[in-house]
Short mmCIF file of C-alpha atoms (C1' of nucleotides) in Angstrom, two decimals:
data_model
loop_
_atom_site.label_atom_id
_atom_site.label_comp_id
_atom_site.label_asym_id
_atom_site.label_seq_id
_atom_site.Cartn_x
_atom_site.Cartn_y
_atom_site.Cartn_z
CA MET A 1 -21.53 -4.82 -12.06
CA THR A 2 -23.52 -2.11 -10.31
CA ASP A 3 -25.97 -0.10 -12.32
CA GLN A 4 -24.49 2.41 -14.71
CA THR A 5 -27.30 4.95 -14.30
CA ASP A 6 -27.09 7.65 -11.69
CA LEU A 7 -23.63 8.58 -12.95
CA ARG A 8 -23.37 12.09 -14.35
CA LEU A 9 -20.78 12.19 -17.11
CA THR A 10 -19.10 15.53 -16.35
CA PRO A 11 -16.11 16.87 -18.33
CA GLN A 12 -13.84 16.07 -15.39
CA ARG A 13 -14.97 12.45 -15.30
CA MET A 14 -14.64 12.16 -19.05
CA ALA A 15 -11.08 13.51 -18.80
CA VAL A 16 -10.11 10.96 -16.14
CA LEU A 17 -11.61 8.10 -18.15
CA GLU A 18 -9.86 9.30 -21.31
CA VAL A 19 -6.48 9.40 -19.57
CA LEU A 20 -7.06 5.91 -18.19
CA ARG A 21 -8.04 4.54 -21.58
CA ALA A 22 -5.10 6.16 -23.33
CA ALA A 23 -2.62 4.79 -20.77
CA ASP A 24 -1.08 1.35 -21.21
CA ASP A 25 1.25 1.62 -18.22
CA HIS A 26 -1.09 1.27 -15.22
CA PRO A 27 -0.65 4.80 -13.83
CA THR A 28 -0.96 5.64 -10.13
CA ALA A 29 -3.66 8.06 -9.02
CA ALA A 30 -1.02 10.80 -8.78
CA GLU A 31 0.06 10.10 -12.37
CA VAL A 32 -3.54 10.14 -13.56
CA TYR A 33 -3.99 13.48 -11.78
CA GLU A 34 -0.90 14.90 -13.47
CA ARG A 35 -2.01 13.78 -16.94
CA VAL A 36 -5.58 14.97 -16.46
CA ARG A 37 -4.28 18.39 -15.42
CA ARG A 38 -2.63 18.77 -18.82
CA ALA A 39 -6.05 18.52 -20.46
CA SER A 40 -8.07 20.17 -17.68
CA PRO A 41 -5.67 22.42 -15.73
CA GLY A 42 -8.27 23.51 -13.20
CA ILE A 43 -9.14 20.05 -11.92
CA GLY A 44 -8.48 19.24 -8.27
CA SER A 45 -6.80 16.15 -6.86
CA ALA A 46 -9.85 15.28 -4.76
CA THR A 47 -11.95 15.14 -7.92
CA VAL A 48 -9.48 12.77 -9.57
CA TYR A 49 -9.38 10.49 -6.52
CA ARG A 50 -13.17 10.60 -6.24
CA THR A 51 -13.59 9.85 -9.93
CA LEU A 52 -11.15 6.96 -9.86
CA ALA A 53 -13.01 5.44 -6.91
CA LEU A 54 -16.27 5.94 -8.80
CA LEU A 55 -14.95 4.30 -11.96
CA VAL A 56 -13.71 1.35 -9.93
CA SER A 57 -16.97 0.95 -8.04
CA THR A 58 -19.00 1.04 -11.26
CA GLY A 59 -16.75 -1.45 -12.98
CA ARG A 60 -15.27 0.94 -15.52
CA ALA A 61 -11.75 0.56 -14.15
CA LEU A 62 -9.68 -1.79 -12.01
CA GLU A 63 -7.62 -0.80 -9.00
CA LEU A 64 -4.35 -2.69 -8.70
CA THR A 65 -1.94 -3.00 -5.81
CA LEU A 66 1.10 -4.48 -7.45
CA GLY A 67 2.75 -5.59 -4.25
CA ASP A 68 5.57 -3.06 -4.44
CA GLY A 69 4.26 -1.22 -1.42
CA ALA A 70 3.64 1.85 -3.52
CA ALA A 71 0.43 3.64 -4.42
CA ALA A 72 -2.56 1.94 -6.04
CA ARG A 73 -2.54 1.74 -9.83
CA TYR A 74 -5.44 1.94 -12.22
CA ASP A 75 -6.30 0.00 -15.35
CA ALA A 76 -9.10 0.69 -17.82
CA ASN A 77 -8.85 -2.88 -19.09
CA THR A 78 -11.69 -4.44 -17.09
CA ARG A 79 -11.52 -7.81 -18.79
CA ARG A 80 -10.39 -10.62 -16.50
CA HIS A 81 -6.59 -10.57 -16.60
CA ASP A 82 -3.49 -10.85 -14.47
CA HIS A 83 -0.20 -8.95 -14.35
CA ALA A 84 3.51 -9.56 -14.55
CA VAL A 85 5.59 -6.98 -12.70
CA CYS A 86 9.24 -6.37 -13.57
CA ASP A 87 11.59 -6.26 -10.57
CA GLY A 88 14.03 -4.22 -12.64
CA CYS A 89 12.04 -1.30 -14.02
CA GLY A 90 8.74 -1.74 -12.16
CA ARG A 91 6.75 -2.04 -15.37
CA ALA A 92 3.55 -4.10 -15.21
CA VAL A 93 2.19 -5.89 -18.26
CA ASP A 94 -1.21 -7.49 -18.72
CA LEU A 95 -1.49 -11.24 -19.01
CA ASP A 96 -4.36 -13.27 -20.38
CA HIS A 97 -4.03 -16.55 -18.61
CA PRO A 98 -6.84 -17.24 -16.16
CA VAL A 99 -6.39 -19.52 -13.18
CA PRO A 100 -8.04 -22.86 -13.98
CA ASP A 101 -11.56 -23.26 -12.57
CA GLY A 102 -10.53 -26.57 -11.06
CA MET A 103 -7.92 -24.83 -8.95
CA MET A 104 -10.45 -22.26 -7.71
CA ALA A 105 -12.83 -25.07 -6.74
CA GLU A 106 -10.06 -26.91 -4.92
CA ILE A 107 -9.11 -23.78 -2.96
CA ALA A 108 -12.75 -23.19 -2.06
CA ARG A 109 -13.17 -26.79 -0.91
CA ARG A 110 -10.03 -26.77 1.25
CA SER A 111 -10.46 -23.32 2.81
CA GLY A 112 -14.22 -23.27 3.21
CA PHE A 113 -14.25 -19.85 1.53
CA ALA A 114 -16.91 -18.86 -1.01
CA ILE A 115 -14.38 -17.66 -3.59
CA THR A 116 -15.59 -14.75 -5.72
CA GLY A 117 -12.35 -13.73 -7.38
CA TYR A 118 -8.62 -13.61 -7.15
CA ASP A 119 -5.64 -11.37 -7.68
CA LEU A 120 -2.53 -12.82 -9.27
CA GLN A 121 0.75 -11.08 -10.05
CA PHE A 122 3.87 -12.71 -11.37
CA ARG A 123 7.21 -11.07 -10.74
CA GLY A 124 10.48 -11.36 -12.53
CA LEU A 125 12.48 -9.56 -15.20
CA CYS A 126 10.93 -8.20 -18.39
CA PRO A 127 12.70 -8.92 -21.70
CA ASP A 128 14.32 -5.46 -21.72
CA CYS A 129 15.78 -5.81 -18.23
CA GLN A 130 16.98 -9.34 -18.93
CA GLY A 131 18.89 -8.03 -21.93
CA SER A 132 20.39 -4.90 -20.44
CA ASP A 133 20.71 -6.43 -16.97
CA ARG A 134 19.93 -3.00 -15.56
CA GLN A 135 18.23 -4.51 -12.56
CA THR A 136 18.44 -1.86 -9.83
CA THR A 137 16.84 -3.15 -6.65
CA PRO A 138 15.50 -6.63 -7.22
CA SER A 139 13.25 -6.38 -4.11
CA GLU A 140 14.70 -9.69 -3.09
CA GLY A 141 12.40 -11.73 -0.92
CA ALA A 142 9.75 -9.07 -1.13
CA LEU A 143 6.76 -11.32 -1.30
CA HIS A 144 7.24 -14.73 -2.72
CA ALA A 145 10.62 -15.11 -4.27
CA GLU A 146 12.06 -18.39 -5.47
CA ALA A 147 8.76 -20.11 -6.15
CA MET B 1 17.81 -16.72 1.28
CA THR B 2 20.51 -14.11 2.05
CA ASP B 3 23.08 -14.83 4.70
CA GLN B 4 21.86 -14.87 8.23
CA THR B 5 25.09 -13.55 9.72
CA ASP B 6 25.66 -9.84 10.20
CA LEU B 7 22.33 -9.60 12.01
CA ARG B 8 22.66 -8.57 15.62
CA LEU B 9 19.88 -10.14 17.65
CA THR B 10 18.95 -7.24 19.93
CA PRO B 11 16.08 -7.44 22.45
CA GLN B 12 14.02 -5.14 20.20
CA ARG B 13 14.46 -7.43 17.20
CA MET B 14 13.69 -10.48 19.29
CA ALA B 15 10.49 -8.82 20.48
CA VAL B 16 9.36 -8.03 16.92
CA LEU B 17 10.10 -11.57 15.76
CA GLU B 18 8.30 -13.01 18.78
CA VAL B 19 5.18 -10.94 18.06
CA LEU B 20 5.27 -12.01 14.44
CA ARG B 21 5.64 -15.68 15.31
CA ALA B 22 2.87 -15.54 17.89
CA ALA B 23 0.45 -13.85 15.47
CA ASP B 24 -1.71 -15.91 13.16
CA ASP B 25 -3.65 -12.95 11.74
CA HIS B 26 -1.11 -11.24 9.44
CA PRO B 27 -0.77 -8.00 11.44
CA THR B 28 0.07 -4.65 9.86
CA ALA B 29 3.25 -2.87 10.87
CA ALA B 30 1.20 -0.58 13.11
CA GLU B 31 -0.36 -3.62 14.82
CA VAL B 32 3.05 -5.21 15.28
CA TYR B 33 4.27 -1.94 16.80
CA GLU B 34 1.34 -1.86 19.21
CA ARG B 35 1.87 -5.46 20.33
CA VAL B 36 5.63 -5.05 20.68
CA ARG B 37 5.09 -2.00 22.86
CA ARG B 38 3.21 -4.14 25.38
CA ALA B 39 6.34 -6.23 25.86
CA SER B 40 8.90 -3.44 25.32
CA PRO B 41 7.16 -0.14 26.13
CA GLY B 42 10.15 2.01 25.22
CA ILE B 43 10.49 0.81 21.64
CA GLY B 44 10.08 3.34 18.85
CA SER B 45 8.02 2.95 15.69
CA ALA B 46 11.05 3.52 13.47
CA THR B 47 12.76 0.56 15.10
CA VAL B 48 9.76 -1.66 14.45
CA TYR B 49 9.54 -0.60 10.80
CA ARG B 50 13.29 -1.02 10.38
CA THR B 51 13.20 -4.45 12.01
CA LEU B 52 10.29 -5.63 9.87
CA ALA B 53 12.14 -4.54 6.72
CA LEU B 54 15.21 -6.35 7.99
CA LEU B 55 13.31 -9.55 8.72
CA VAL B 56 11.77 -9.44 5.25
CA SER B 57 15.08 -8.81 3.53
CA THR B 58 16.75 -11.68 5.39
CA GLY B 59 13.93 -14.06 4.64
CA ARG B 60 12.64 -14.38 8.21
CA ALA B 61 9.27 -12.84 7.36
CA LEU B 62 7.06 -12.12 4.37
CA GLU B 63 5.54 -8.77 3.50
CA LEU B 64 2.02 -9.02 2.11
CA THR B 65 -0.09 -6.45 0.30
CA LEU B 66 -3.52 -8.01 0.40
CA GLY B 67 -4.98 -5.85 -2.31
CA ASP B 68 -7.32 -3.98 0.01
CA GLY B 69 -5.40 -0.75 -0.40
CA ALA B 70 -4.51 -0.83 3.26
CA ALA B 71 -1.12 -1.04 4.93
CA ALA B 72 1.35 -3.88 4.31
CA ARG B 73 0.93 -6.97 6.44
CA TYR B 74 3.57 -9.31 7.80
CA ASP B 75 3.75 -13.06 8.08
CA ALA B 76 6.35 -15.16 9.90
CA ASN B 77 5.31 -18.18 7.85
CA THR B 78 8.02 -18.05 5.17
CA ARG B 79 7.06 -21.32 3.50
CA ARG B 80 5.70 -20.86 -0.03
CA HIS B 81 1.97 -20.23 0.39
CA ASP B 82 -0.90 -18.09 -0.83
CA HIS B 83 -3.77 -16.32 0.92
CA ALA B 84 -7.54 -16.12 0.90
CA VAL B 85 -8.92 -12.75 2.01
CA CYS B 86 -12.46 -12.41 3.36
CA ASP B 87 -14.44 -9.51 1.85
CA GLY B 88 -16.64 -9.52 4.92
CA CYS B 89 -14.30 -9.29 7.91
CA GLY B 90 -10.98 -8.68 6.14
CA ARG B 91 -9.38 -11.78 7.65
CA ALA B 92 -6.63 -13.46 5.64
CA VAL B 93 -5.93 -17.17 5.92
CA ASP B 94 -2.95 -19.12 4.62
CA LEU B 95 -3.38 -21.56 1.78
CA ASP B 96 -1.09 -24.37 0.74
CA HIS B 97 -1.82 -24.76 -2.91
CA PRO B 98 1.05 -23.69 -5.16
CA VAL B 99 0.48 -22.56 -8.72
CA PRO B 100 1.41 -25.43 -11.05
CA ASP B 101 4.91 -25.17 -12.55
CA GLY B 102 3.43 -25.69 -15.99
CA MET B 103 1.37 -22.52 -15.62
CA MET B 104 4.43 -20.51 -14.55
CA ALA B 105 6.34 -21.80 -17.59
CA GLU B 106 3.44 -20.92 -19.88
CA ILE B 107 3.26 -17.37 -18.48
CA ALA B 108 7.02 -16.97 -18.88
CA ARG B 109 6.86 -18.22 -22.48
CA ARG B 110 3.99 -15.93 -23.47
CA SER B 111 5.18 -12.76 -21.70
CA GLY B 112 8.91 -13.09 -22.27
CA PHE B 113 9.44 -12.46 -18.54
CA ALA B 114 11.98 -14.41 -16.50
CA ILE B 115 9.51 -15.30 -13.75
CA THR B 116 11.06 -15.53 -10.27
CA GLY B 117 7.93 -15.67 -8.16
CA TYR B 118 4.31 -14.75 -7.83
CA ASP B 119 1.77 -13.36 -5.46
CA LEU B 120 -1.70 -14.89 -5.39
CA GLN B 121 -4.67 -13.92 -3.24
CA PHE B 122 -8.15 -15.34 -3.46
CA ARG B 123 -11.03 -13.25 -2.25
CA GLY B 124 -14.48 -14.23 -1.11
CA LEU B 125 -16.35 -14.93 2.10
CA CYS B 126 -14.91 -16.95 4.95
CA PRO B 127 -17.11 -19.66 6.54
CA ASP B 128 -18.05 -17.35 9.44
CA CYS B 129 -19.19 -14.52 7.18
CA GLN B 130 -21.08 -16.89 4.92
CA GLY B 131 -22.99 -18.14 7.94
CA SER B 132 -23.75 -14.84 9.63
CA ASP B 133 -23.98 -12.96 6.31
CA ARG B 134 -22.47 -9.99 8.13
CA GLN B 135 -20.79 -8.80 4.98
CA THR B 136 -20.27 -5.07 5.53
CA THR B 137 -18.49 -3.52 2.55
CA PRO B 138 -17.83 -6.21 0.00
CA SER B 139 -15.27 -4.00 -1.80
CA GLU B 140 -17.14 -4.92 -4.92
CA GLY B 141 -15.07 -4.73 -8.06
CA ALA B 142 -12.00 -3.89 -6.04
CA LEU B 143 -9.57 -5.91 -8.02
CA HIS B 144 -10.89 -8.88 -9.85
CA ALA B 145 -14.43 -9.62 -8.92
CA GLU B 146 -16.59 -12.19 -10.63
CA ALA B 147 -13.79 -14.37 -11.92
"C1'" DG C 1 -37.93 30.05 -12.65
"C1'" DT C 2 -37.35 27.34 -8.50
"C1'" DG C 3 -35.78 24.01 -5.42
"C1'" DA C 4 -33.27 19.80 -4.74
"C1'" DT C 5 -29.36 17.40 -5.50
"C1'" DA C 6 -24.98 16.02 -7.57
"C1'" DC C 7 -20.64 17.64 -8.36
"C1'" DT C 8 -16.67 20.58 -7.99
"C1'" DG C 9 -11.98 22.70 -6.29
"C1'" DA C 10 -9.26 24.17 -2.44
"C1'" DG C 11 -7.07 23.06 1.30
"C1'" DA C 12 -6.64 21.04 5.79
"C1'" DG C 13 -6.28 16.72 8.01
"C1'" DT C 14 -5.15 11.76 8.58
"C1'" DC C 15 -2.52 7.74 8.09
"C1'" DG C 16 1.31 4.80 7.23
"C1'" DT C 17 5.92 5.03 6.52
"C1'" DT C 18 10.69 6.84 6.05
"C1'" DC C 19 14.42 9.91 7.18
"C1'" DT C 20 17.58 12.36 10.17
"C1'" DC C 21 20.36 12.72 14.00
"C1'" DA C 22 22.34 12.48 18.40
"C1'" DA C 23 22.80 9.02 22.02
"C1'" DT C 24 23.77 4.36 23.32
"C1'" DG C 25 25.91 0.01 23.44
"C1'" DA C 26 28.36 -4.01 21.80
"C1'" DA C 27 32.48 -5.94 19.50
"C1'" DG C 28 37.22 -5.92 18.40
"C1'" DC C 29 41.81 -4.46 19.22
"C1'" DC C 30 45.68 -3.02 22.05
"C1'" DG D 1 40.47 -2.22 31.38
"C1'" DG D 2 40.54 1.55 27.99
"C1'" DC D 3 39.85 2.97 23.48
"C1'" DT D 4 37.89 3.07 18.86
"C1'" DT D 5 34.62 1.81 15.57
"C1'" DC D 6 30.33 0.98 13.99
"C1'" DA D 7 25.67 -0.98 14.32
"C1'" DT D 8 21.56 0.09 16.55
"C1'" DT D 9 18.35 2.81 18.93
"C1'" DG D 10 14.35 6.32 20.06
"C1'" DA D 11 12.35 10.75 19.13
"C1'" DG D 12 10.34 13.39 16.19
"C1'" DA D 13 10.14 15.80 11.83
"C1'" DA D 14 9.07 15.00 7.13
"C1'" DC D 15 7.03 12.75 3.41
"C1'" DG D 16 3.58 10.86 0.05
"C1'" DA D 17 -0.86 9.08 -0.71
"C1'" DC D 18 -5.23 9.66 0.22
"C1'" DT D 19 -9.68 11.41 2.49
"C1'" DC D 20 -12.66 14.79 4.48
"C1'" DT D 21 -14.99 19.13 4.81
"C1'" DC D 22 -17.18 22.92 3.01
"C1'" DA D 23 -18.86 26.54 0.30
"C1'" DG D 24 -19.73 27.48 -4.45
"C1'" DT D 25 -21.49 25.82 -8.99
"C1'" DA D 26 -23.90 23.05 -12.39
"C1'" DT D 27 -27.60 20.21 -13.65
"C1'" DC D 28 -31.93 18.04 -13.26
"C1'" DA D 29 -37.04 17.50 -12.48
"C1'" DC D 30 -40.98 19.96 -11.87
#
DNA sequence: GTGATACTGAGAGTCGTTCTCAATGAAGCC
DNA sequence: GGCTTCATTGAGAACGACTCTCAGTATCAC
């Protein structure tokens, strides 16, 4: 994406990137801040927010809004991928299943948009929540239920 | 969706629903509040937020998070549909192009999720912004650029 | 070493949203 | 009609997430 020069790799930025790479649960900015503080107790929240924005803008991380109305989440996996979000426990897992190019072209043709990307989240119940049936608030009708 | 009884149709709720039905631009809750106040100046913001949540939970409206990190948006079009969001002007338009059932089944099989729905937004430039090239902040890399 | 610039932490401020609570009003019963 | 019950309301405080400001610090090029 944008050029990767002009980016000073300070200890604080390294710490944020490390936390993001070590996480497999798509942490929110507040969670990243909390984890970074364990390694670098003196770091400020503004620095974490700034660094996350920087990592996103330079293509080193992805910002996700998982449609639950909550805070943005971050993902160090910058390969093209989608997400499945569990209505029971809120967990989000990565999916490798790109939208077919033909579908993108069809959308572009019908809407007149010059499509540059998309954002796709499936919702449902993860295997754990299906088994234990510990579905708390199924956010019924939240966005696009009963597809 | 859920039962439509047990919902008292007060003037305030009517006003919110009217605003939502008259809007074709997916207003935020704050925008809905502002428009409702023109018709019912005495209405409070809590009432508008409560009513929007109620309309969503009873299936009379959809809540959208268009991935721009901004506030939730609302849509009185409750038919199954997706959105295309312009990176130039931020406008969101409705799309009628459901994800193929086969793809949903494939995702469910691979992830182990019991998929109940999905949320799909395309991003790019609307015809107007392509023409005038007045793209301000293309939110580059925001979620899933360069698909 | 010096000056310019990028970066930092602290904390106040902003924004969108939710919560609390007393007042109001509609429905149901007698 | 009078009473009770309970849903609904508006006002405003509170909350969480995030951004902005600013003075101090670190790093770079020369």
